[in-house]
Each structure stands twice: as C-alpha cells, then as structure tokens.
Amino acid sequence: MKSIYKIIILAAILMVACPMMAQDGGDSASSQDSIAVDGGNGSAAAMPAVESLDQAADEAYMRGGENDYKEAIRLYKAAIERDGSSAAIYYNLGNAYYRVDSLAKAIIYYERALRLDPTDEDARANLEFVNSKIIDARPADGISNILVEKTMLMLSPNGWAILSIVIFVIVLLLAAGYIFSRNIRNRKVYFFAAIVVLLINIVSIVISINAASVVTGNKEAIVVVESTQLSTSPATPLNESQKAMLLHEGSKVKVIRELSTPLDPRVKKWVEVEAAGDNRAWIDAEAIEVI
C-alpha cells in the first residue's frame, strides 16, 4: 500500500513539474524568436508603425494643450484597437481624460488599469485623487472588505495563480517527504507542515479566482453624464413618486441586471443597479459605462 502512495505522489509531482518546465522552455524560445525578428529586416518596416501610435500619443500629451490631450486620447484608443490593451495605456488614457476635465472617463481608465495591474501605485494614487473630486460620496467599505482588497493588491491575478501552483508543488513535496521518510519525527513534521501549506494553498487559490473575476467581470459601472435621476421602476417619463436618487458624474454603481426592450430606438434602455450602499434602483443605460 505504501508503494502505491509513492507512485501517486511521484506521478503528481511530474504532472505539475513537466508542464512548468515545458512552458519555461517555450517562453525562452519565444523570447529568442522575438529578438531575432526585431533584428531582421522584415520587422524593421513594421516596428516604426507600431511604435508611432504610442509615441505620437505620448508626444501629443506632452505638448500640453487641450486639443493635444484630445489627440492623445484618439491615438491611445487607436493603439488599443490595433495592438490590444495594457495597464500602461489605460493609465495614460486616464491621465489624458483628466486633463480634459472628464472625471468619469479618467476614473474608468484608472480602474481598468488597476484591474490589469493591481500593484500600480501611480494609477491607484491618481484614482483616489480623482475620486476625491466627485460630488457623490462613496460608501465606506467594511474592515473585512478592506483586508480582502489589500490582500488581492499584493499581486496581479497571474501572480496569484503562479503562487498557487508553487505552493501546491510544495504541498506535494511535503507529502512525498512524509511518505518516503523513515524517521517518525520527520514524518510528523512533514505531515503537519503539509496541512498548513495546503490551507495556505486553498486561500491563495480563492484569492486568485476572485482576482481573476474582478478583471474579467463587468459588474461595476461609472456614471458618465453630469447627473442622472435614478428611478424605483423602469418607466418613461419619470414622475415624482418614481424618483429614487440623483447621481452625478464619476459615481460608481454595481450592475444587477438589464431590462430587455424591443428593438426600438425610441424605447429607453434601463439597467438595475446598486448604488450608495445597498440601495437598488433603475438607471438610464446611456448614463453609465461598464468598467
């Protein structure tokens, strides 16, 4: 029976270790390929075109005029459409939108930058600064929510995933030490250490899943109009009895559900949201933008 446990542990270690080694080798090969391509004549013509959008956007932003900031926004968005998004380009867009006094858009792009890179202190500081300028006060988070958020910010979602894999490998190694060790004292140490590390591994997996859900989720939105009246029911036009609360530009809401409407441009689309704590109400879909 003991030999069967040994075989199972060894097989598990090989199953985890081999893909990681293969991936490392693949990454190295990819890195070498990219260096070789960069040095070739074929990419010399393509690279300036890719670099020109980012560089032109940066130059427009540095010129410092209102029209320059708007041009930078256009170029950054064009770069995203062609080359994909990144935390850095979202951060730059947030800065550019703030310069043209679009607080809501600045908040949206700082939030998007932090979803891709929660460890970006500059984006976080700028987001807190812009949030301090909006009219509506944000509800204070509970201590438990603050602790969870602070923990998630220690690493990016990919970082938490990698850490979970590493901790799991350590659990397997400790389990192998417990099975293969002949010393009773060492077996006890390996056993209890494996239990502790396994609990840490479970916590890291939960954090990794939550961090990934924050990045890929679309449950939060920002009010992008100067002000909007929320309603207790999705109806047009609003009467006094239906008015729930008034929200201003930059306020964050949590999207609950959308009201399906006929394909008629004359029918306003409504979204049920959670705002100012646990208050639920309906808001015009055109008044918000999902982060």
Short mmCIF file of C-alpha atoms in Angstrom, two decimals:
data_model
loop_
_atom_site.label_atom_id
_atom_site.label_comp_id
_atom_site.label_asym_id
_atom_site.label_seq_id
_atom_site.Cartn_x
_atom_site.Cartn_y
_atom_site.Cartn_z
CA MET A 1 0.00 0.00 0.00
CA LYS A 2 2.83 2.37 0.82
CA SER A 3 4.39 1.80 -2.62
CA ILE A 4 1.11 2.83 -4.24
CA TYR A 5 1.17 6.15 -2.34
CA LYS A 6 4.74 6.70 -3.51
CA ILE A 7 3.78 6.14 -7.13
CA ILE A 8 0.80 8.51 -6.83
CA ILE A 9 2.89 11.29 -5.25
CA LEU A 10 5.68 10.95 -7.81
CA ALA A 11 3.17 10.99 -10.67
CA ALA A 12 1.52 14.13 -9.29
CA ILE A 13 4.87 15.91 -8.96
CA LEU A 14 5.81 15.00 -12.53
CA MET A 15 2.43 16.15 -13.85
CA VAL A 16 2.89 19.57 -12.24
CA ALA A 17 6.60 19.99 -12.89
CA CYS A 18 6.77 18.88 -16.53
CA PRO A 19 4.28 21.44 -17.94
CA MET A 20 6.03 24.22 -16.00
CA MET A 21 9.41 23.20 -17.44
CA ALA A 22 7.94 22.94 -20.91
CA GLN A 23 6.37 26.38 -20.57
CA ASP A 24 9.67 27.88 -19.43
CA GLY A 25 11.36 26.38 -22.44
CA GLY A 26 8.64 27.71 -24.71
CA ASP A 27 8.93 31.16 -23.22
CA SER A 28 12.67 31.15 -23.76
CA ALA A 29 12.25 30.08 -27.34
CA SER A 30 9.64 32.76 -27.91
CA SER A 31 11.95 35.33 -26.38
CA GLN A 32 14.79 34.29 -28.67
CA ASP A 33 12.50 34.36 -31.69
CA SER A 34 11.33 37.89 -30.89
CA ILE A 35 14.91 39.12 -30.54
CA ALA A 36 15.82 37.54 -33.84
CA VAL A 37 12.80 39.07 -35.59
CA ASP A 38 13.50 42.50 -34.12
CA GLY A 39 16.96 42.37 -35.58
CA GLY A 40 15.77 41.27 -39.02
CA ASN A 41 14.91 43.43 -41.98
CA GLY A 42 11.34 42.10 -42.12
CA SER A 43 10.26 43.75 -38.84
CA ALA A 44 12.17 46.96 -39.36
CA ALA A 45 9.40 48.31 -41.54
CA ALA A 46 6.61 47.14 -39.21
CA MET A 47 8.03 48.25 -35.88
CA PRO A 48 8.00 52.01 -36.53
CA ALA A 49 4.30 51.80 -37.42
CA VAL A 50 3.54 50.06 -34.12
CA GLU A 51 5.70 52.45 -32.15
CA SER A 52 4.40 55.54 -33.91
CA LEU A 53 0.94 55.40 -32.33
CA ASP A 54 2.20 55.20 -28.76
CA GLN A 55 4.99 57.66 -29.43
CA ALA A 56 2.70 60.10 -31.22
CA ALA A 57 0.16 59.86 -28.38
CA ASP A 58 2.87 60.49 -25.79
CA GLU A 59 4.19 63.46 -27.76
CA ALA A 60 0.68 64.92 -28.12
CA TYR A 61 0.12 64.54 -24.38
CA MET A 62 3.43 66.21 -23.55
CA ARG A 63 2.60 69.24 -25.68
CA GLY A 64 0.01 70.07 -23.05
CA GLY A 65 -2.78 71.79 -24.98
CA GLU A 66 -6.44 70.80 -24.72
CA ASN A 67 -6.53 69.74 -28.36
CA ASP A 68 -3.28 67.87 -27.82
CA TYR A 69 -4.83 65.88 -24.98
CA LYS A 70 -7.81 65.03 -27.18
CA GLU A 71 -5.43 63.93 -29.93
CA ALA A 72 -3.56 61.78 -27.42
CA ILE A 73 -6.84 60.13 -26.41
CA ARG A 74 -7.64 59.36 -30.05
CA LEU A 75 -4.20 57.87 -30.64
CA TYR A 76 -4.20 55.80 -27.45
CA LYS A 77 -7.58 54.33 -28.39
CA ALA A 78 -6.32 53.58 -31.89
CA ALA A 79 -3.33 51.80 -30.35
CA ILE A 80 -5.69 49.69 -28.21
CA GLU A 81 -7.80 48.73 -31.23
CA ARG A 82 -4.72 47.66 -33.19
CA ASP A 83 -2.35 46.28 -30.58
CA GLY A 84 -4.59 45.42 -27.62
CA SER A 85 -4.98 46.91 -24.16
CA SER A 86 -2.47 47.16 -21.33
CA ALA A 87 -2.34 48.68 -17.86
CA ALA A 88 0.12 51.33 -19.06
CA ILE A 89 -2.03 52.57 -21.92
CA TYR A 90 -5.16 52.62 -19.73
CA TYR A 91 -3.20 54.67 -17.20
CA ASN A 92 -2.14 57.13 -19.92
CA LEU A 93 -5.74 57.41 -21.11
CA GLY A 94 -6.86 58.15 -17.56
CA ASN A 95 -4.32 60.96 -17.34
CA ALA A 96 -5.38 62.39 -20.70
CA TYR A 97 -9.08 62.32 -19.81
CA TYR A 98 -8.38 64.05 -16.52
CA ARG A 99 -6.57 66.83 -18.41
CA VAL A 100 -9.70 67.50 -20.47
CA ASP A 101 -11.84 67.54 -17.29
CA SER A 102 -13.59 64.23 -17.98
CA LEU A 103 -13.50 62.83 -14.46
CA ALA A 104 -15.78 59.87 -15.22
CA LYS A 105 -13.64 58.67 -18.13
CA ALA A 106 -10.48 59.18 -16.08
CA ILE A 107 -11.93 57.01 -13.31
CA ILE A 108 -12.96 54.32 -15.80
CA TYR A 109 -9.49 54.00 -17.29
CA TYR A 110 -7.68 54.13 -13.94
CA GLU A 111 -10.00 51.35 -12.78
CA ARG A 112 -9.25 49.34 -15.93
CA ALA A 113 -5.51 49.84 -15.44
CA LEU A 114 -5.77 48.56 -11.86
CA ARG A 115 -7.75 45.53 -12.96
CA LEU A 116 -4.87 44.54 -15.21
CA ASP A 117 -2.18 45.55 -12.71
CA PRO A 118 -3.49 45.94 -9.14
CA THR A 119 0.04 46.76 -7.93
CA ASP A 120 0.25 50.01 -9.94
CA GLU A 121 0.66 52.60 -7.19
CA ASP A 122 0.56 55.57 -9.60
CA ALA A 123 -2.80 54.52 -11.04
CA ARG A 124 -4.17 53.93 -7.56
CA ALA A 125 -2.99 57.32 -6.29
CA ASN A 126 -4.46 59.10 -9.32
CA LEU A 127 -7.74 57.22 -8.94
CA GLU A 128 -8.03 58.25 -5.30
CA PHE A 129 -7.25 61.84 -6.24
CA VAL A 130 -9.92 61.96 -8.96
CA ASN A 131 -12.46 60.23 -6.72
CA SER A 132 -11.93 62.99 -4.17
CA LYS A 133 -13.25 65.48 -6.73
CA ILE A 134 -16.58 63.84 -7.50
CA ILE A 135 -19.76 65.18 -5.89
CA ASP A 136 -21.29 61.98 -4.54
CA ALA A 137 -19.59 60.49 -1.50
CA ARG A 138 -18.70 56.81 -1.74
CA PRO A 139 -19.88 54.45 1.00
CA ALA A 140 -17.12 53.28 3.33
CA ASP A 141 -16.04 49.66 2.96
CA GLY A 142 -16.13 47.31 5.91
CA ILE A 143 -12.93 46.14 7.58
CA SER A 144 -13.25 42.67 6.05
CA ASN A 145 -13.63 44.11 2.53
CA ILE A 146 -10.61 46.35 3.05
CA LEU A 147 -8.47 43.42 4.21
CA VAL A 148 -9.53 41.30 1.24
CA GLU A 149 -8.83 44.14 -1.18
CA LYS A 150 -5.42 44.85 0.34
CA THR A 151 -4.52 41.18 0.08
CA MET A 152 -5.59 40.99 -3.57
CA LEU A 153 -3.50 44.05 -4.37
CA MET A 154 -0.29 42.35 -3.25
CA LEU A 155 -0.03 40.52 -6.59
CA SER A 156 -1.61 40.57 -10.03
CA PRO A 157 -4.15 37.83 -10.88
CA ASN A 158 -1.45 35.97 -12.83
CA GLY A 159 0.90 36.39 -9.89
CA TRP A 160 -1.62 34.79 -7.52
CA ALA A 161 -2.15 31.92 -9.97
CA ILE A 162 1.58 31.26 -10.21
CA LEU A 163 1.93 31.45 -6.43
CA SER A 164 -0.88 28.92 -6.03
CA ILE A 165 0.92 26.49 -8.34
CA VAL A 166 4.20 26.94 -6.48
CA ILE A 167 2.53 26.36 -3.10
CA PHE A 168 0.81 23.25 -4.46
CA VAL A 169 4.17 21.86 -5.58
CA ILE A 170 5.47 22.47 -2.04
CA VAL A 171 2.48 20.54 -0.67
CA LEU A 172 3.35 17.62 -2.94
CA LEU A 173 6.98 17.71 -1.87
CA LEU A 174 5.99 17.70 1.80
CA ALA A 175 3.60 14.82 1.16
CA ALA A 176 6.42 12.95 -0.57
CA GLY A 177 8.69 13.64 2.41
CA TYR A 178 6.04 12.23 4.73
CA ILE A 179 5.65 9.04 2.68
CA PHE A 180 9.31 8.39 1.96
CA SER A 181 10.78 9.39 5.31
CA ARG A 182 11.59 6.58 7.74
CA ASN A 183 12.03 8.85 10.75
CA ILE A 184 8.84 9.13 12.81
CA ARG A 185 9.65 12.66 13.99
CA ASN A 186 10.37 13.87 10.46
CA ARG A 187 7.15 12.26 9.23
CA LYS A 188 5.17 14.22 11.81
CA VAL A 189 6.90 17.45 10.76
CA TYR A 190 6.20 16.77 7.08
CA PHE A 191 2.57 15.87 7.82
CA PHE A 192 1.67 18.97 9.82
CA ALA A 193 3.68 21.24 7.52
CA ALA A 194 1.79 19.81 4.53
CA ILE A 195 -1.54 20.52 6.25
CA VAL A 196 -0.58 24.13 6.98
CA VAL A 197 0.76 24.76 3.48
CA LEU A 198 -2.34 23.12 1.97
CA LEU A 199 -4.56 25.57 3.86
CA ILE A 200 -2.41 28.45 2.59
CA ASN A 201 -2.75 26.99 -0.91
CA ILE A 202 -6.55 26.95 -0.64
CA VAL A 203 -6.56 30.61 0.43
CA SER A 204 -4.25 31.58 -2.46
CA ILE A 205 -6.49 29.74 -4.94
CA VAL A 206 -9.57 31.56 -3.64
CA ILE A 207 -7.79 34.91 -3.91
CA SER A 208 -6.60 34.03 -7.42
CA ILE A 209 -10.14 33.19 -8.53
CA ASN A 210 -11.54 36.39 -7.00
CA ALA A 211 -8.79 38.50 -8.59
CA ALA A 212 -9.47 36.94 -11.99
CA SER A 213 -13.22 37.51 -11.62
CA VAL A 214 -12.59 41.20 -10.87
CA VAL A 215 -10.51 41.53 -14.05
CA THR A 216 -12.98 39.73 -16.32
CA GLY A 217 -16.19 40.85 -14.62
CA ASN A 218 -18.48 43.61 -15.86
CA LYS A 219 -20.49 44.19 -12.71
CA GLU A 220 -19.36 47.75 -12.00
CA ALA A 221 -20.03 50.91 -13.97
CA ILE A 222 -19.36 54.64 -13.74
CA VAL A 223 -21.86 57.45 -14.30
CA VAL A 224 -20.56 59.33 -17.37
CA VAL A 225 -23.14 62.13 -17.58
CA GLU A 226 -23.18 65.27 -15.50
CA SER A 227 -26.13 63.99 -13.47
CA THR A 228 -28.83 61.35 -13.80
CA GLN A 229 -32.01 60.60 -11.91
CA LEU A 230 -32.49 57.01 -10.76
CA SER A 231 -35.97 55.51 -10.67
CA THR A 232 -37.74 52.96 -8.50
CA SER A 233 -39.08 51.36 -11.68
CA PRO A 234 -38.03 51.37 -15.34
CA ALA A 235 -40.56 53.82 -16.71
CA THR A 236 -40.52 56.83 -19.02
CA PRO A 237 -41.16 59.62 -18.25
CA LEU A 238 -40.44 59.70 -14.51
CA ASN A 239 -42.90 61.10 -12.04
CA GLU A 240 -42.12 62.32 -8.55
CA SER A 241 -43.13 59.06 -6.88
CA GLN A 242 -40.68 57.07 -9.03
CA LYS A 243 -37.61 59.18 -8.32
CA ALA A 244 -35.12 57.29 -6.13
CA MET A 245 -31.89 59.30 -6.02
CA LEU A 246 -29.73 61.65 -8.03
CA LEU A 247 -26.22 60.58 -9.04
CA HIS A 248 -23.51 62.75 -10.56
CA GLU A 249 -20.57 62.18 -12.87
CA GLY A 250 -17.98 59.74 -11.56
CA SER A 251 -20.23 57.81 -9.18
CA LYS A 252 -19.73 54.05 -9.19
CA VAL A 253 -22.67 51.64 -9.33
CA LYS A 254 -22.93 47.87 -9.33
CA VAL A 255 -24.84 46.42 -12.27
CA ILE A 256 -27.53 43.94 -11.24
CA ARG A 257 -29.42 43.29 -14.47
CA GLU A 258 -30.51 44.90 -17.71
CA LEU A 259 -34.10 45.28 -18.81
CA SER A 260 -34.64 43.73 -22.21
CA THR A 261 -36.52 46.04 -24.52
CA PRO A 262 -37.86 45.74 -28.07
CA LEU A 263 -35.50 46.74 -30.84
CA ASP A 264 -36.93 50.20 -30.98
CA PRO A 265 -34.59 53.21 -30.72
CA ARG A 266 -37.42 55.21 -29.17
CA VAL A 267 -37.57 52.89 -26.14
CA LYS A 268 -35.10 53.83 -23.43
CA LYS A 269 -32.93 51.01 -22.11
CA TRP A 270 -32.83 50.66 -18.31
CA VAL A 271 -30.34 48.95 -16.02
CA GLU A 272 -30.97 47.94 -12.43
CA VAL A 273 -28.04 48.98 -10.27
CA GLU A 274 -26.93 49.03 -6.67
CA ALA A 275 -25.79 52.49 -5.64
CA ALA A 276 -24.82 54.36 -2.48
CA GLY A 277 -24.50 51.20 -0.45
CA ASP A 278 -27.30 48.65 -0.77
CA ASN A 279 -29.86 50.88 -2.48
CA ARG A 280 -31.28 49.37 -5.66
CA ALA A 281 -32.78 51.48 -8.42
CA TRP A 282 -33.06 51.77 -12.19
CA ILE A 283 -30.82 53.98 -14.29
CA ASP A 284 -30.72 55.00 -17.93
CA ALA A 285 -28.24 52.66 -19.67
CA GLU A 286 -26.77 55.58 -21.63
CA ALA A 287 -25.83 57.35 -18.39
CA ILE A 288 -23.28 54.73 -17.35
CA GLU A 289 -20.28 52.91 -18.80
CA VAL A 290 -19.23 49.49 -17.58
CA ILE A 291 -15.66 49.31 -16.31
#
